[in-house]
Amino acid sequence: MAAKPRIALIIGSTRPSRFADTPAQWMLKQAQARDDMDVELIDLRDHPLPFFDEVSSNLYVPSQNPEAIRWQQKVGQYDGYIFVVAEYNHSITGVLKNALDQAYNEWVRKPFTAIAYGGTGGARALEHLRGIGIELQMVSTKSAVHIGGGDFFSIHPFMGNQPIETIEANLTASATAALDELAWWAKATMAAR
C-alpha cells in the first residue's frame, strides 16, 4: 500500500485558558518527524458544534445541523486519530464527548491513540475515551502518552511553567510506541476498509 495514512490530531479542549496547546504541539512535532503518516492538527475551537440534538446518530439518520455535517466531512477524511485528552473530573471534556457523538460513520474501523494529561496523566479520561471508541467501532492503541504528576506540574503554566522539552525524555518512548501502533493499525484498517 503506497498511500500514507492521513491522521488528525484533535485538540479536545476549548477553554480560553487551556493547557492543551502545549502537548498538542509537542505531539504534532513527534508525528510530523515520521515518514509513515501525514498529520494535520484539528482544533475543536474551529468547530462550534451544538450540543448533540439530532434525531439519532448519523449511523441511522443523516444529521441536519450544518456544523455537525461539516464536522463529519472533516473527520471523515482521516484514516486515524490522535486525541489530546484533558482530564476533567475523572473523564474527558464535554466538548470532546460532544464532538465524538456528532459523528459515527466517520469513526468506524479507524484507529486512535492519545496524549493525555492531568494529575494522574489523564489515565481515567483516556480509559473513558477508549470505552467510547469501542462503541464507535474504533481501534485503540495499547500505548499512549501520559503527562502526569511532577511532570505535569512542572510544565503547567500556573505551576512550574517549564518548557515541555524539560520532560521530553520521559515522553519520547511512549510517543514512539503510540505512533508506531497507530501507523500499523491505520495501514491495516485502510487495507481492510
Short mmCIF file of C-alpha atoms in Angstrom, two decimals:
data_model
loop_
_atom_site.label_atom_id
_atom_site.label_comp_id
_atom_site.label_asym_id
_atom_site.label_seq_id
_atom_site.Cartn_x
_atom_site.Cartn_y
_atom_site.Cartn_z
CA MET A 1 0.00 0.00 0.00
CA ALA A 2 1.63 3.22 -1.17
CA ALA A 3 -0.63 5.80 0.45
CA LYS A 4 0.43 7.06 3.85
CA PRO A 5 -2.34 7.17 6.44
CA ARG A 6 -3.87 10.59 6.99
CA ILE A 7 -4.02 11.25 10.73
CA ALA A 8 -5.91 14.01 12.55
CA LEU A 9 -4.53 15.29 15.82
CA ILE A 10 -7.64 16.60 17.59
CA ILE A 11 -7.37 19.09 20.45
CA GLY A 12 -10.12 18.05 22.86
CA SER A 13 -10.41 21.23 24.96
CA THR A 14 -11.70 24.67 24.02
CA ARG A 15 -11.30 26.69 27.22
CA PRO A 16 -9.53 30.04 26.76
CA SER A 17 -7.01 29.06 29.47
CA ARG A 18 -6.47 25.51 28.22
CA PHE A 19 -3.15 23.71 28.57
CA ALA A 20 -3.87 21.50 25.53
CA ASP A 21 -1.80 23.52 23.06
CA THR A 22 1.45 22.51 24.76
CA PRO A 23 1.02 18.72 24.45
CA ALA A 24 -0.71 19.12 21.07
CA GLN A 25 2.22 20.96 19.53
CA TRP A 26 4.72 18.54 21.05
CA MET A 27 2.83 15.50 19.75
CA LEU A 28 2.37 17.12 16.33
CA LYS A 29 6.14 17.58 16.13
CA GLN A 30 6.71 13.91 17.01
CA ALA A 31 4.21 12.72 14.40
CA GLN A 32 5.43 15.04 11.66
CA ALA A 33 9.00 13.79 12.15
CA ARG A 34 7.88 10.37 10.88
CA ASP A 35 7.63 9.26 7.27
CA ASP A 36 4.80 6.74 7.74
CA MET A 37 1.89 9.17 8.25
CA ASP A 38 0.64 12.61 7.30
CA VAL A 39 -0.71 14.51 10.30
CA GLU A 40 -2.97 17.56 10.50
CA LEU A 41 -3.99 19.48 13.61
CA ILE A 42 -7.73 19.94 14.20
CA ASP A 43 -8.83 22.35 16.91
CA LEU A 44 -12.35 21.94 18.29
CA ARG A 45 -12.39 25.73 18.69
CA ASP A 46 -12.73 25.86 14.91
CA HIS A 47 -15.82 23.62 15.01
CA PRO A 48 -18.58 25.31 17.04
CA LEU A 49 -20.73 22.22 17.36
CA PRO A 50 -24.10 22.48 19.10
CA PHE A 51 -24.86 20.07 21.90
CA PHE A 52 -25.91 16.87 20.19
CA ASP A 53 -29.58 17.34 19.35
CA GLU A 54 -30.07 15.26 16.21
CA VAL A 55 -32.93 12.79 15.86
CA SER A 56 -30.38 9.98 16.07
CA SER A 57 -26.75 9.19 15.40
CA ASN A 58 -25.75 9.58 11.77
CA LEU A 59 -25.36 5.80 11.81
CA TYR A 60 -29.13 5.71 11.41
CA VAL A 61 -30.30 9.15 10.23
CA PRO A 62 -28.37 11.84 8.33
CA SER A 63 -27.53 14.83 10.51
CA GLN A 64 -29.33 18.10 9.88
CA ASN A 65 -27.15 20.68 11.61
CA PRO A 66 -24.69 22.28 9.15
CA GLU A 67 -21.88 22.37 11.75
CA ALA A 68 -22.36 18.67 12.50
CA ILE A 69 -22.25 17.87 8.79
CA ARG A 70 -19.10 20.00 8.34
CA TRP A 71 -17.52 18.17 11.29
CA GLN A 72 -18.42 14.77 9.85
CA GLN A 73 -16.93 15.72 6.49
CA LYS A 74 -13.75 16.93 8.19
CA VAL A 75 -13.10 13.90 10.41
CA GLY A 76 -14.20 11.51 7.68
CA GLN A 77 -11.13 12.50 5.64
CA TYR A 78 -8.74 10.74 8.01
CA ASP A 79 -7.51 7.18 8.48
CA GLY A 80 -6.72 7.55 12.18
CA TYR A 81 -6.68 9.97 15.07
CA ILE A 82 -4.55 11.28 17.90
CA PHE A 83 -6.66 12.84 20.64
CA VAL A 84 -5.28 15.45 23.02
CA VAL A 85 -7.10 14.46 26.19
CA ALA A 86 -7.54 16.73 29.19
CA GLU A 87 -8.90 15.06 32.30
CA TYR A 88 -11.84 16.95 33.79
CA ASN A 89 -13.43 15.35 36.86
CA HIS A 90 -12.01 11.91 36.01
CA SER A 91 -13.25 11.93 32.40
CA ILE A 92 -12.87 13.56 29.00
CA THR A 93 -14.07 17.08 28.36
CA GLY A 94 -17.70 17.68 27.46
CA VAL A 95 -16.68 19.28 24.19
CA LEU A 96 -14.70 16.18 23.13
CA LYS A 97 -17.56 13.84 24.06
CA ASN A 98 -19.94 16.03 22.06
CA ALA A 99 -17.59 16.00 19.06
CA LEU A 100 -17.39 12.21 19.20
CA ASP A 101 -21.20 11.97 19.40
CA GLN A 102 -21.67 14.28 16.40
CA ALA A 103 -20.26 11.63 14.06
CA TYR A 104 -20.41 7.86 13.87
CA ASN A 105 -19.85 6.53 10.38
CA GLU A 106 -16.71 8.62 10.08
CA TRP A 107 -15.00 6.97 13.09
CA VAL A 108 -15.86 3.35 12.26
CA ARG A 109 -12.95 0.94 11.82
CA LYS A 110 -10.31 3.58 12.31
CA PRO A 111 -7.59 3.60 15.00
CA PHE A 112 -6.75 6.20 17.59
CA THR A 113 -4.17 6.98 20.20
CA ALA A 114 -3.83 9.87 22.62
CA ILE A 115 -1.67 12.23 24.56
CA ALA A 116 -3.42 12.69 27.90
CA TYR A 117 -2.63 14.96 30.78
CA GLY A 118 -3.64 15.80 34.33
CA GLY A 119 -2.62 14.92 37.86
CA THR A 120 -2.77 11.19 37.06
CA GLY A 121 -1.62 11.64 33.48
CA GLY A 122 -5.16 11.75 32.15
CA ALA A 123 -5.38 7.98 32.66
CA ARG A 124 -9.01 7.97 33.82
CA ALA A 125 -10.09 10.21 30.96
CA LEU A 126 -8.27 8.05 28.44
CA GLU A 127 -9.99 4.94 29.77
CA HIS A 128 -13.34 6.65 29.21
CA LEU A 129 -12.26 7.64 25.70
CA ARG A 130 -11.34 4.03 24.95
CA GLY A 131 -14.80 2.84 26.03
CA ILE A 132 -16.44 5.45 23.80
CA GLY A 133 -14.13 4.49 20.95
CA ILE A 134 -15.17 0.84 21.20
CA GLU A 135 -18.83 1.82 20.89
CA LEU A 136 -17.92 3.88 17.81
CA GLN A 137 -16.21 0.75 16.37
CA MET A 138 -12.78 2.35 16.60
CA VAL A 139 -9.49 0.63 17.39
CA SER A 140 -7.50 1.93 20.35
CA THR A 141 -3.76 1.55 20.53
CA LYS A 142 -2.41 -0.01 23.70
CA SER A 143 0.22 2.70 24.06
CA ALA A 144 -0.46 6.37 24.72
CA VAL A 145 1.41 9.35 26.12
CA HIS A 146 0.59 10.40 29.69
CA ILE A 147 1.74 13.68 31.24
CA GLY A 148 1.08 13.47 34.95
CA GLY A 149 2.36 14.02 38.44
CA GLY A 150 5.52 16.07 38.78
CA ASP A 151 5.99 16.28 35.01
CA PHE A 152 2.54 17.82 34.56
CA PHE A 153 3.01 20.26 37.41
CA SER A 154 6.47 21.28 36.23
CA ILE A 155 5.28 22.37 32.76
CA HIS A 156 1.79 23.68 33.53
CA PRO A 157 1.76 27.49 33.13
CA PHE A 158 0.04 28.04 36.51
CA MET A 159 2.63 25.95 38.33
CA GLY A 160 6.21 25.30 37.18
CA ASN A 161 5.82 26.86 33.72
CA GLN A 162 8.83 24.98 32.32
CA PRO A 163 9.02 24.20 28.59
CA ILE A 164 7.76 20.73 27.66
CA GLU A 165 11.26 19.87 26.44
CA THR A 166 12.36 19.62 30.09
CA ILE A 167 10.29 16.42 30.42
CA GLU A 168 10.69 15.20 26.84
CA ALA A 169 12.92 12.30 27.85
CA ASN A 170 10.00 10.96 29.92
CA LEU A 171 7.58 11.15 26.97
CA THR A 172 9.52 10.09 23.89
CA ALA A 173 9.42 6.31 24.33
CA SER A 174 5.66 6.25 24.89
CA ALA A 175 5.08 8.64 21.97
CA THR A 176 7.14 6.43 19.67
CA ALA A 177 5.25 3.30 20.76
CA ALA A 178 1.85 5.00 20.40
CA LEU A 179 2.66 6.34 16.94
CA ASP A 180 4.15 3.01 15.81
CA GLU A 181 0.94 1.25 16.83
CA LEU A 182 -1.24 3.94 15.26
CA ALA A 183 0.62 3.68 11.94
CA TRP A 184 0.32 -0.11 11.95
CA TRP A 185 -3.41 -0.08 12.73
CA ALA A 186 -4.09 2.71 10.26
CA LYS A 187 -2.46 0.72 7.44
CA ALA A 188 -4.26 -2.47 8.47
CA THR A 189 -7.68 -0.83 8.68
CA MET A 190 -7.12 1.09 5.44
CA ALA A 191 -6.45 -2.21 3.69
CA ALA A 192 -9.47 -3.87 5.30
CA ARG A 193 -11.85 -1.00 4.56
#
